[in-house]
RNA sequence: GGCCCCAUAGCUCAACGGCAGAGCAAGCGCCUCUUAAGCGUUAGGUUGUAGGUUCAAAUCCUACUGGGGUCACCA
């Protein structure tokens, strides 16, 4: 038997009150005719059409449905606010018109209940357009009390009292967060608009949206550890994908030329304000383009998305103004490190020389950095990333940390790769894709040797991908972007958990499944 | 995984070695234009869990659980 709290037991008793009055607490259907926003808009139009309308008497007939968010009972009259997805509407109940039903509203309805109300609109003395309730019924009784933030408008600013603000509770019970925090709902509406704006942009540029396997016999396309699962009947271990790259590029072999996918990647790594074990990625591959063209498309895409969802390219992220206007500076990785870490990496062509130079400057050398590329990557993350607030392309990466990118013609140790940074965060990563099957096989074999030697982020050799490439892959530019991070930027949120509906949290003991025997 | 901080009523928070409290929410009563409605009243707690120190622990110590931050890890 479930242990109900005292508050829940009181509400359970109200179910009987409702049933005794002939109201089913969980009816199958509602009769909504208008949303709250439609109701208010219709009333405003009615008032405009007829300026002589007596605003203190109800006009029109509207049936609205939503959650009860506040109640103010004054003896034989009551005001309440009902909230639906479109907004809020004040309700006005009168005992002299509703009789016993008025008493039922006071006795059996609680904050959080879904109800339906019918009536005309009028304007109160304080000026709020309000539904004069002629009839109402319950649509769904809430047994557990929602958190109860209260809002007021003081000096034009919305002030929330007793906000439901505990991050852990908000993430674990996102449904409650969304139910009481309109701002939380707004973030996910924005997220949906961002994703559809990305689709619109890419569709408009001739890209085909595709879906590739999430369960993969081999993982690849990124330097990350995978989640492992198992197919029982096939007796086969499978990996959850860590990127879409190798499958999307197989499609270029299949003459599809421009493809993209928006979906979930899974990386078995630490969690942080910008890392969730599963996250949403956009990748596209563009035949006959190179990383220069991809850079230009990236600038256009982000400007377009910002226009589309915010109506401006000038955003504020964590108090800092950021311009998403195309024409981002392009800085080579070597220049960026020279500027922010004051090391000339070109002067230190070996891992050992670079390590000594870093030590000579008193810079910490990560123990895991076994190659020159890893050391450079460390410098980028430690000294450069946070400094790049305005949109910036860092270009030209070391070959040994970029096994899928094409080398620059004149500098074989550098590849044609860029990463886009905004707000001190890496947002996207792209390159001129390596399409030489023999070169690719060499790179894989190098990685494979590392893998056999126990290096954690090297990968098993994907023979099928090489077979595909041997059929011929057009030259192409590829691109990957964290959609969650883009949402953080445009929603001005400092942590990825604010833009993921159900971010991963450690399981609590109280939520673990207990054996009911 | 390291370090720092946090966990008290359904929610938001006090009490910081000496009787565990407030506001909101809830119950009861009053109130026919309120909007953080108001007035009166009642109930609500194994202070995250388990130990320890102490005459006395929400408070100090240890471990554990969960969270936040930070570092490490992370194309």
JSON list of C-alpha atoms (C1' of nucleotides) in Angstrom, two decimals, chain A residues 14 72-75 79 81 90 124-126 128 150-151 161 163 166 168 172 221-223 275 401 419 426 429 497 506, chain B residues 10-12 23-27 29 31-38 44 65-75:
[
{"chain": "A", "resi": 14, "resn": "UNK", "atom": "CA", "xyz": [-12.15, 15.17, -2.20]},
{"chain": "A", "resi": 72, "resn": "UNK", "atom": "CA", "xyz": [-8.88, 33.54, -3.86]},
{"chain": "A", "resi": 73, "resn": "UNK", "atom": "CA", "xyz": [-12.16, 32.80, -2.09]},
{"chain": "A", "resi": 74, "resn": "UNK", "atom": "CA", "xyz": [-14.12, 35.67, -0.58]},
{"chain": "A", "resi": 75, "resn": "UNK", "atom": "CA", "xyz": [-17.12, 34.10, 1.09]},
{"chain": "A", "resi": 79, "resn": "UNK", "atom": "CA", "xyz": [-11.37, 34.37, -8.18]},
{"chain": "A", "resi": 81, "resn": "UNK", "atom": "CA", "xyz": [-6.37, 31.63, -12.35]},
{"chain": "A", "resi": 90, "resn": "UNK", "atom": "CA", "xyz": [-8.75, 34.65, -14.46]},
{"chain": "A", "resi": 124, "resn": "UNK", "atom": "CA", "xyz": [-12.93, 43.53, -13.29]},
{"chain": "A", "resi": 125, "resn": "UNK", "atom": "CA", "xyz": [-12.61, 46.78, -11.40]},
{"chain": "A", "resi": 126, "resn": "UNK", "atom": "CA", "xyz": [-8.86, 46.32, -11.40]},
{"chain": "A", "resi": 128, "resn": "UNK", "atom": "CA", "xyz": [-8.25, 42.22, -15.68]},
{"chain": "A", "resi": 150, "resn": "UNK", "atom": "CA", "xyz": [3.46, 32.82, -6.21]},
{"chain": "A", "resi": 151, "resn": "UNK", "atom": "CA", "xyz": [3.91, 35.62, -8.63]},
{"chain": "A", "resi": 161, "resn": "UNK", "atom": "CA", "xyz": [7.93, 34.15, -4.45]},
{"chain": "A", "resi": 163, "resn": "UNK", "atom": "CA", "xyz": [9.95, 29.72, -6.53]},
{"chain": "A", "resi": 166, "resn": "UNK", "atom": "CA", "xyz": [15.87, 23.44, -6.24]},
{"chain": "A", "resi": 168, "resn": "UNK", "atom": "CA", "xyz": [17.79, 18.54, -8.23]},
{"chain": "A", "resi": 172, "resn": "UNK", "atom": "CA", "xyz": [14.18, 14.81, -11.26]},
{"chain": "A", "resi": 221, "resn": "UNK", "atom": "CA", "xyz": [33.74, 8.95, -35.70]},
{"chain": "A", "resi": 222, "resn": "UNK", "atom": "CA", "xyz": [34.74, 10.53, -32.40]},
{"chain": "A", "resi": 223, "resn": "UNK", "atom": "CA", "xyz": [37.25, 10.04, -29.61]},
{"chain": "A", "resi": 275, "resn": "UNK", "atom": "CA", "xyz": [28.22, 17.31, -21.05]},
{"chain": "A", "resi": 401, "resn": "UNK", "atom": "CA", "xyz": [44.06, 14.01, -33.32]},
{"chain": "A", "resi": 419, "resn": "UNK", "atom": "CA", "xyz": [36.03, 24.22, -34.60]},
{"chain": "A", "resi": 426, "resn": "UNK", "atom": "CA", "xyz": [33.10, 24.56, -28.36]},
{"chain": "A", "resi": 429, "resn": "UNK", "atom": "CA", "xyz": [33.62, 20.74, -35.30]},
{"chain": "A", "resi": 497, "resn": "UNK", "atom": "CA", "xyz": [20.71, 20.39, -17.79]},
{"chain": "A", "resi": 506, "resn": "UNK", "atom": "CA", "xyz": [22.27, 9.39, -10.43]},
{"chain": "B", "resi": 10, "resn": "G", "atom": "C1'", "xyz": [4.44, 19.51, 0.27]},
{"chain": "B", "resi": 11, "resn": "C", "atom": "C1'", "xyz": [7.41, 24.40, -1.60]},
{"chain": "B", "resi": 12, "resn": "U", "atom": "C1'", "xyz": [10.84, 28.58, -0.20]},
{"chain": "B", "resi": 23, "resn": "G", "atom": "C1'", "xyz": [5.78, 32.57, 4.91]},
{"chain": "B", "resi": 24, "resn": "C", "atom": "C1'", "xyz": [3.19, 29.98, 1.18]},
{"chain": "B", "resi": 25, "resn": "A", "atom": "C1'", "xyz": [0.37, 25.44, 0.46]},
{"chain": "B", "resi": 26, "resn": "A", "atom": "C1'", "xyz": [-3.31, 22.33, 3.63]},
{"chain": "B", "resi": 27, "resn": "G", "atom": "C1'", "xyz": [-7.88, 21.72, 7.52]},
{"chain": "B", "resi": 29, "resn": "G", "atom": "C1'", "xyz": [-14.46, 29.60, 10.59]},
{"chain": "B", "resi": 31, "resn": "C", "atom": "C1'", "xyz": [-15.53, 37.63, 4.00]},
{"chain": "B", "resi": 32, "resn": "U", "atom": "C1'", "xyz": [-19.83, 38.94, -3.23]},
{"chain": "B", "resi": 33, "resn": "C", "atom": "C1'", "xyz": [-14.28, 42.74, -7.67]},
{"chain": "B", "resi": 34, "resn": "U", "atom": "C1'", "xyz": [-9.65, 39.59, -5.59]},
{"chain": "B", "resi": 35, "resn": "U", "atom": "C1'", "xyz": [-4.88, 38.99, -7.85]},
{"chain": "B", "resi": 36, "resn": "A", "atom": "C1'", "xyz": [1.77, 37.30, -3.35]},
{"chain": "B", "resi": 37, "resn": "A", "atom": "C1'", "xyz": [-6.27, 38.80, -1.62]},
{"chain": "B", "resi": 38, "resn": "G", "atom": "C1'", "xyz": [-7.37, 39.62, 3.71]},
{"chain": "B", "resi": 44, "resn": "G", "atom": "C1'", "xyz": [1.87, 19.36, 9.86]},
{"chain": "B", "resi": 65, "resn": "U", "atom": "C1'", "xyz": [23.62, 8.54, -0.17]},
{"chain": "B", "resi": 66, "resn": "G", "atom": "C1'", "xyz": [22.03, 12.42, -3.36]},
{"chain": "B", "resi": 67, "resn": "G", "atom": "C1'", "xyz": [22.78, 17.31, -5.39]},
{"chain": "B", "resi": 68, "resn": "G", "atom": "C1'", "xyz": [25.54, 21.95, -6.73]},
{"chain": "B", "resi": 69, "resn": "G", "atom": "C1'", "xyz": [30.32, 24.08, -7.98]},
{"chain": "B", "resi": 70, "resn": "U", "atom": "C1'", "xyz": [35.28, 23.28, -9.50]},
{"chain": "B", "resi": 71, "resn": "C", "atom": "C1'", "xyz": [39.40, 20.38, -11.31]},
{"chain": "B", "resi": 72, "resn": "A", "atom": "C1'", "xyz": [40.52, 15.91, -13.99]},
{"chain": "B", "resi": 73, "resn": "C", "atom": "C1'", "xyz": [38.39, 13.18, -18.12]},
{"chain": "B", "resi": 74, "resn": "C", "atom": "C1'", "xyz": [35.71, 14.45, -22.69]},
{"chain": "B", "resi": 75, "resn": "A", "atom": "C1'", "xyz": [37.43, 15.79, -31.55]}
]
